[in-house]
C-alpha atoms as an extended CHARMM CRD file, in Angstrom:
* protein
*
       171  EXT
         1         1  MET       CA              3.4460000000        5.2300000000      -26.4420000000  PROA      1               0.0000000000
         2         2  SER       CA             -0.0250000000        5.0980000000      -24.6980000000  PROA      2               0.0000000000
         3         3  LEU       CA             -0.7130000000        3.9230000000      -21.2750000000  PROA      3               0.0000000000
         4         4  SER       CA             -2.9330000000        1.2430000000      -22.4230000000  PROA      4               0.0000000000
         5         5  CYS       CA             -0.1720000000       -0.1860000000      -24.5730000000  PROA      5               0.0000000000
         6         6  LEU       CA              2.1740000000       -0.1850000000      -21.6110000000  PROA      6               0.0000000000
         7         7  LEU       CA             -0.4710000000       -2.0010000000      -19.2210000000  PROA      7               0.0000000000
         8         8  PHE       CA             -1.3600000000       -4.5700000000      -21.8670000000  PROA      8               0.0000000000
         9         9  SER       CA             -4.8960000000       -5.2040000000      -23.4110000000  PROA      9               0.0000000000
        10        10  GLN       CA             -7.6380000000       -5.9410000000      -21.3110000000  PROA      10              0.0000000000
        11        11  LEU       CA             -8.7420000000       -9.5730000000      -20.6360000000  PROA      11              0.0000000000
        12        12  SER       CA            -11.3690000000      -10.7230000000      -23.2890000000  PROA      12              0.0000000000
        13        13  CYS       CA            -12.1740000000      -14.0540000000      -21.9320000000  PROA      13              0.0000000000
        14        14  ALA       CA            -13.0290000000      -14.0810000000      -18.1330000000  PROA      14              0.0000000000
        15        15  ASP       CA            -12.6810000000      -17.9310000000      -17.7910000000  PROA      15              0.0000000000
        16        16  ASP       CA             -9.2130000000      -18.1590000000      -19.2130000000  PROA      16              0.0000000000
        17        17  SER       CA             -7.2780000000      -17.9900000000      -15.9220000000  PROA      17              0.0000000000
        18        18  SER       CA             -3.9370000000      -18.3570000000      -17.5330000000  PROA      18              0.0000000000
        19        19  LEU       CA             -4.6250000000      -15.3880000000      -19.7040000000  PROA      19              0.0000000000
        20        20  GLU       CA             -5.9200000000      -13.4930000000      -16.9030000000  PROA      20              0.0000000000
        21        21  TYR       CA             -2.7250000000      -13.9600000000      -14.7580000000  PROA      21              0.0000000000
        22        22  LYS       CA             -0.4450000000      -13.1970000000      -17.7060000000  PROA      22              0.0000000000
        23        23  ILE       CA             -2.3250000000       -9.9810000000      -18.0150000000  PROA      23              0.0000000000
        24        24  LYS       CA             -1.8820000000       -9.4300000000      -14.2510000000  PROA      24              0.0000000000
        25        25  ALA       CA              1.8730000000      -10.3390000000      -14.4240000000  PROA      25              0.0000000000
        26        26  GLY       CA              2.3260000000       -7.7800000000      -17.0980000000  PROA      26              0.0000000000
        27        27  TYR       CA              0.5690000000       -5.2210000000      -14.9430000000  PROA      27              0.0000000000
        28        28  LEU       CA              2.8650000000       -5.8880000000      -12.1090000000  PROA      28              0.0000000000
        29        29  TYR       CA              5.9050000000       -5.4420000000      -14.1600000000  PROA      29              0.0000000000
        30        30  ASN       CA              4.4580000000       -2.1590000000      -15.7530000000  PROA      30              0.0000000000
        31        31  PHE       CA              3.7430000000       -0.7470000000      -12.1780000000  PROA      31              0.0000000000
        32        32  THR       CA              7.4710000000       -0.1590000000      -12.1250000000  PROA      32              0.0000000000
        33        33  LYS       CA              6.8980000000        2.5020000000      -14.8560000000  PROA      33              0.0000000000
        34        34  PHE       CA              4.1270000000        4.3940000000      -13.0370000000  PROA      34              0.0000000000
        35        35  ILE       CA              5.1010000000        4.1320000000       -9.3560000000  PROA      35              0.0000000000
        36        36  THR       CA              8.2100000000        5.7060000000       -7.8600000000  PROA      36              0.0000000000
        37        37  TRP       CA              9.7890000000        4.1880000000       -4.9780000000  PROA      37              0.0000000000
        38        38  PRO       CA             12.2000000000        5.9560000000       -2.4380000000  PROA      38              0.0000000000
        39        39  GLU       CA             15.7830000000        5.0840000000       -3.2330000000  PROA      39              0.0000000000
        40        40  ASP       CA             17.5060000000        2.1630000000       -1.5820000000  PROA      40              0.0000000000
        41        41  ASN       CA             20.6430000000        0.3610000000       -1.6800000000  PROA      41              0.0000000000
        42        42  ASP       CA             19.0620000000       -3.0780000000       -2.8480000000  PROA      42              0.0000000000
        43        43  LYS       CA             21.0410000000       -4.6260000000       -5.6150000000  PROA      43              0.0000000000
        44        44  THR       CA             17.7820000000       -6.1480000000       -6.9840000000  PROA      44              0.0000000000
        45        45  PHE       CA             14.3330000000       -4.9800000000       -7.5020000000  PROA      45              0.0000000000
        46        46  ASN       CA             12.2060000000       -7.5920000000       -5.3830000000  PROA      46              0.0000000000
        47        47  LEU       CA              8.6920000000       -8.7040000000       -6.5600000000  PROA      47              0.0000000000
        48        48  CYS       CA              7.1250000000      -10.9860000000       -3.9270000000  PROA      48              0.0000000000
        49        49  ILE       CA              4.2430000000      -13.3000000000       -4.0300000000  PROA      49              0.0000000000
        50        50  LEU       CA              2.7530000000      -13.8500000000       -0.6810000000  PROA      50              0.0000000000
        51        51  GLY       CA              0.7520000000      -17.1310000000       -0.2070000000  PROA      51              0.0000000000
        52        52  ASP       CA             -0.5240000000      -19.4880000000       -2.9840000000  PROA      52              0.0000000000
        53        53  ASP       CA              1.0580000000      -18.4410000000       -6.2730000000  PROA      53              0.0000000000
        54        54  PRO       CA             -1.7460000000      -17.9690000000       -9.0390000000  PROA      54              0.0000000000
        55        55  PHE       CA              0.7830000000      -17.0620000000      -11.6540000000  PROA      55              0.0000000000
        56        56  GLY       CA              2.7510000000      -20.3080000000      -11.8120000000  PROA      56              0.0000000000
        57        57  ASP       CA              5.5370000000      -20.0160000000      -14.4760000000  PROA      57              0.0000000000
        58        58  LEU       CA              3.6800000000      -17.1800000000      -16.3220000000  PROA      58              0.0000000000
        59        59  ILE       CA              5.5470000000      -14.6100000000      -14.1250000000  PROA      59              0.0000000000
        60        60  ASP       CA              8.9430000000      -16.2160000000      -14.2820000000  PROA      60              0.0000000000
        61        61  PRO       CA             10.1080000000      -14.4110000000      -17.3380000000  PROA      61              0.0000000000
        62        62  ILE       CA              9.7990000000      -11.1700000000      -15.2740000000  PROA      62              0.0000000000
        63        63  GLU       CA             13.2800000000      -12.0040000000      -13.8790000000  PROA      63              0.0000000000
        64        64  LYS       CA             14.7310000000      -11.3740000000      -17.2760000000  PROA      64              0.0000000000
        65        65  ARG       CA             13.6140000000       -7.8220000000      -17.1300000000  PROA      65              0.0000000000
        66        66  SER       CA             14.9430000000       -4.8270000000      -14.9300000000  PROA      66              0.0000000000
        67        67  ALA       CA             13.2930000000       -1.9030000000      -13.0600000000  PROA      67              0.0000000000
        68        68  PHE       CA             15.3210000000        1.2170000000      -12.0840000000  PROA      68              0.0000000000
        69        69  GLY       CA             18.3490000000       -0.1870000000      -13.5680000000  PROA      69              0.0000000000
        70        70  ARG       CA             18.4090000000       -3.3430000000      -11.3430000000  PROA      70              0.0000000000
        71        71  PRO       CA             17.4480000000       -6.6910000000      -12.1930000000  PROA      71              0.0000000000
        72        72  ILE       CA             14.0590000000       -7.8650000000      -10.9460000000  PROA      72              0.0000000000
        73        73  LYS       CA             14.1070000000      -10.8020000000       -8.4250000000  PROA      73              0.0000000000
        74        74  LEU       CA             10.9310000000      -12.9220000000       -7.8400000000  PROA      74              0.0000000000
        75        75  PHE       CA             10.4370000000      -14.3690000000       -4.4490000000  PROA      75              0.0000000000
        76        76  ARG       CA              7.4240000000      -16.8220000000       -3.6610000000  PROA      76              0.0000000000
        77        77  LEU       CA              6.7420000000      -16.4320000000        0.2170000000  PROA      77              0.0000000000
        78        78  ASP       CA              4.6370000000      -18.3310000000        2.6960000000  PROA      78              0.0000000000
        79        79  LYS       CA              5.0150000000      -15.4300000000        5.2270000000  PROA      79              0.0000000000
        80        80  ILE       CA              6.8210000000      -12.0010000000        5.2380000000  PROA      80              0.0000000000
        81        81  GLU       CA             10.4470000000      -12.7060000000        5.8600000000  PROA      81              0.0000000000
        82        82  LYS       CA             12.4080000000      -10.2550000000        8.1860000000  PROA      82              0.0000000000
        83        83  GLY       CA             15.2410000000       -8.6210000000        6.3310000000  PROA      83              0.0000000000
        84        84  LEU       CA             13.7820000000       -9.1550000000        2.8110000000  PROA      84              0.0000000000
        85        85  HSD       CA             12.7360000000       -5.8910000000        1.2040000000  PROA      85              0.0000000000
        86        86  CYS       CA              9.6580000000       -6.5210000000       -1.1600000000  PROA      86              0.0000000000
        87        87  HSD       CA              9.4720000000       -3.4920000000       -3.6400000000  PROA      87              0.0000000000
        88        88  LEU       CA              6.0460000000       -5.0660000000       -4.8660000000  PROA      88              0.0000000000
        89        89  LEU       CA              4.2150000000       -7.5430000000       -2.8630000000  PROA      89              0.0000000000
        90        90  PHE       CA              1.2600000000       -9.5410000000       -4.4150000000  PROA      90              0.0000000000
        91        91  ALA       CA             -0.7560000000      -10.7390000000       -1.7920000000  PROA      91              0.0000000000
        92        92  SER       CA             -2.7370000000      -13.8540000000       -3.1030000000  PROA      92              0.0000000000
        93        93  ALA       CA             -6.1840000000      -14.7930000000       -2.1150000000  PROA      93              0.0000000000
        94        94  SER       CA             -5.0180000000      -17.4620000000        0.3650000000  PROA      94              0.0000000000
        95        95  VAL       CA             -3.4190000000      -14.8870000000        2.6970000000  PROA      95              0.0000000000
        96        96  GLN       CA             -5.8080000000      -11.9700000000        2.0040000000  PROA      96              0.0000000000
        97        97  ALA       CA             -8.1770000000      -12.6440000000        4.8710000000  PROA      97              0.0000000000
        98        98  GLY       CA             -5.4760000000      -12.0430000000        7.4350000000  PROA      98              0.0000000000
        99        99  PHE       CA             -3.3510000000       -9.4360000000        5.5700000000  PROA      99              0.0000000000
       100       100  PHE       CA             -4.6980000000       -6.6130000000        7.1440000000  PROA      100             0.0000000000
       101       101  SER       CA             -5.4180000000       -8.1940000000       10.5750000000  PROA      101             0.0000000000
       102       102  LYS       CA             -3.5910000000       -7.0270000000       13.7500000000  PROA      102             0.0000000000
       103       103  ASN       CA             -2.7980000000      -10.6650000000       14.7520000000  PROA      103             0.0000000000
       104       104  THR       CA             -0.8820000000      -11.3710000000       11.4430000000  PROA      104             0.0000000000
       105       105  LEU       CA              0.2890000000       -8.7170000000        9.0880000000  PROA      105             0.0000000000
       106       106  LEU       CA             -0.0720000000       -4.9290000000        9.4530000000  PROA      106             0.0000000000
       107       107  ILE       CA              0.3990000000       -2.8520000000        6.4670000000  PROA      107             0.0000000000
       108       108  GLN       CA              3.0430000000       -0.8740000000        8.3280000000  PROA      108             0.0000000000
       109       109  ASP       CA              5.0740000000       -4.0300000000        8.7120000000  PROA      109             0.0000000000
       110       110  VAL       CA              5.3990000000       -4.1670000000        4.7780000000  PROA      110             0.0000000000
       111       111  GLY       CA              7.4890000000       -0.8260000000        4.9100000000  PROA      111             0.0000000000
       112       112  LYS       CA              7.8850000000        0.9150000000        1.4720000000  PROA      112             0.0000000000
       113       113  THR       CA              6.2380000000       -1.6830000000       -0.5790000000  PROA      113             0.0000000000
       114       114  LEU       CA              3.4930000000       -1.4200000000       -3.0650000000  PROA      114             0.0000000000
       115       115  THR       CA              0.9300000000       -3.8510000000       -2.0430000000  PROA      115             0.0000000000
       116       116  VAL       CA             -1.2970000000       -5.5240000000       -4.8170000000  PROA      116             0.0000000000
       117       117  GLY       CA             -4.0100000000       -8.0660000000       -4.5570000000  PROA      117             0.0000000000
       118       118  ASP       CA             -7.0860000000       -9.6410000000       -6.3420000000  PROA      118             0.0000000000
       119       119  GLY       CA            -10.5760000000       -8.8480000000       -5.7660000000  PROA      119             0.0000000000
       120       120  LYS       CA            -12.8950000000       -5.8930000000       -5.1420000000  PROA      120             0.0000000000
       121       121  GLU       CA            -12.1820000000       -5.9390000000       -1.3800000000  PROA      121             0.0000000000
       122       122  PHE       CA             -8.2940000000       -5.7180000000       -1.3910000000  PROA      122             0.0000000000
       123       123  ALA       CA             -7.9160000000       -2.0410000000       -2.0280000000  PROA      123             0.0000000000
       124       124  SER       CA            -10.9440000000       -1.0000000000        0.1730000000  PROA      124             0.0000000000
       125       125  GLN       CA             -9.5280000000       -2.8570000000        3.0020000000  PROA      125             0.0000000000
       126       126  GLY       CA             -6.1580000000       -1.0480000000        2.7440000000  PROA      126             0.0000000000
       127       127  GLY       CA             -4.1770000000       -2.5760000000       -0.0040000000  PROA      127             0.0000000000
       128       128  MET       CA             -2.7620000000       -0.1790000000       -2.5150000000  PROA      128             0.0000000000
       129       129  ILE       CA             -3.8680000000       -1.6150000000       -5.7860000000  PROA      129             0.0000000000
       130       130  GLY       CA             -6.4630000000       -4.2850000000       -6.4130000000  PROA      130             0.0000000000
       131       131  PHE       CA             -7.2550000000       -6.1230000000       -9.4720000000  PROA      131             0.0000000000
       132       132  VAL       CA            -10.9070000000       -6.5990000000      -10.0910000000  PROA      132             0.0000000000
       133       133  ASN       CA            -12.4570000000       -8.5740000000      -13.0360000000  PROA      133             0.0000000000
       134       134  ARG       CA            -15.4870000000       -6.7120000000      -14.4790000000  PROA      134             0.0000000000
       135       135  GLN       CA            -17.2930000000       -8.1130000000      -17.4740000000  PROA      135             0.0000000000
       136       136  GLY       CA            -14.3370000000      -10.1910000000      -18.4140000000  PROA      136             0.0000000000
       137       137  LYS       CA            -11.8320000000       -7.3050000000      -18.2380000000  PROA      137             0.0000000000
       138       138  ILE       CA             -9.2160000000       -6.7290000000      -15.5740000000  PROA      138             0.0000000000
       139       139  LYS       CA             -9.6470000000       -3.2120000000      -13.8790000000  PROA      139             0.0000000000
       140       140  LEU       CA             -7.4440000000       -1.5690000000      -11.3640000000  PROA      140             0.0000000000
       141       141  GLN       CA             -8.7210000000       -0.0910000000       -8.1430000000  PROA      141             0.0000000000
       142       142  ILE       CA             -6.1790000000        2.1090000000       -6.2660000000  PROA      142             0.0000000000
       143       143  ASN       CA             -6.5090000000        3.1840000000       -2.6380000000  PROA      143             0.0000000000
       144       144  LEU       CA             -4.7220000000        6.5900000000       -2.6660000000  PROA      144             0.0000000000
       145       145  ALA       CA             -4.8160000000        7.0800000000        1.1230000000  PROA      145             0.0000000000
       146       146  SER       CA             -2.8770000000        3.7560000000        1.4910000000  PROA      146             0.0000000000
       147       147  ILE       CA             -0.2700000000        4.9240000000       -1.0650000000  PROA      147             0.0000000000
       148       148  LYS       CA              0.1430000000        8.2680000000        0.6370000000  PROA      148             0.0000000000
       149       149  GLN       CA              0.9720000000        6.5710000000        3.8770000000  PROA      149             0.0000000000
       150       150  SER       CA              3.9820000000        5.0900000000        2.2510000000  PROA      150             0.0000000000
       151       151  ASP       CA              6.8540000000        6.9910000000        0.4380000000  PROA      151             0.0000000000
       152       152  LEU       CA              5.6570000000        5.6400000000       -2.8500000000  PROA      152             0.0000000000
       153       153  LYS       CA              4.3530000000        8.1210000000       -5.5610000000  PROA      153             0.0000000000
       154       154  VAL       CA              2.0310000000        7.1760000000       -8.1880000000  PROA      154             0.0000000000
       155       155  SER       CA              1.7990000000        8.6570000000      -11.6810000000  PROA      155             0.0000000000
       156       156  ALA       CA             -1.1550000000       10.6150000000      -12.6790000000  PROA      156             0.0000000000
       157       157  LYS       CA             -1.3280000000        8.3900000000      -15.9300000000  PROA      157             0.0000000000
       158       158  LEU       CA             -1.9300000000        5.3590000000      -13.7990000000  PROA      158             0.0000000000
       159       159  LEU       CA             -4.5360000000        7.1190000000      -11.7210000000  PROA      159             0.0000000000
       160       160  GLU       CA             -6.3680000000        7.9300000000      -15.0140000000  PROA      160             0.0000000000
       161       161  VAL       CA             -7.0580000000        4.3510000000      -15.8320000000  PROA      161             0.0000000000
       162       162  ALA       CA             -7.8940000000        3.2220000000      -12.2750000000  PROA      162             0.0000000000
       163       163  GLU       CA            -11.0960000000        3.4870000000      -10.0250000000  PROA      163             0.0000000000
       164       164  LEU       CA            -10.1750000000        5.1730000000       -6.7770000000  PROA      164             0.0000000000
       165       165  VAL       CA            -11.4770000000        3.6180000000       -3.6260000000  PROA      165             0.0000000000
       166       166  GLU       CA            -11.3800000000        4.5460000000        0.0580000000  PROA      166             0.0000000000
       167       167  GLY       CA            -11.1040000000        2.5880000000        3.1440000000  PROA      167             0.0000000000
       168       168  GLY       CA             -8.8320000000        0.3980000000        5.4350000000  PROA      168             0.0000000000
       169       169  ASN       CA             -6.4740000000        3.0310000000        6.5700000000  PROA      169             0.0000000000
       170       170  HSD       CA             -3.9960000000        1.4540000000        8.9680000000  PROA      170             0.0000000000
       171       171  ASP       CA             -2.6090000000        4.1400000000       11.0400000000  PROA      171             0.0000000000
């Protein structure tokens, strides 16, 4: 099965936000096939949406799936909750301005979490994977330096379909 099949087809209509976020929800699920997390004792694989939820009910079916032999649990958060381990954290546009700021949330506070967000600035500011819309197609930007600071491992197959960006190292 090709990577493009696993990551869904590209967005063909830029103004259809429900289609755009349905595709992005598919990407979030499929990241579990191309990213390796360190082992933990969590009973669920936790996918967190931080800030305003752009997915709405489009992402809800993800809770019928599993990752690494564990059911996926979806959390919608206004802020990072202590004691909750988000394996994958989608930072919505409503929180991105302060996401990397020392006054709010440092990337190190997220722990062993894959950070994903919208917009061309997300990955270059230190996020791990950013969704960008180019000519009506959803593309991925990956900040390999940010991923290497964690214990996460990214598949070469995912790197092949993404644009690598630098910047935003938060030591």
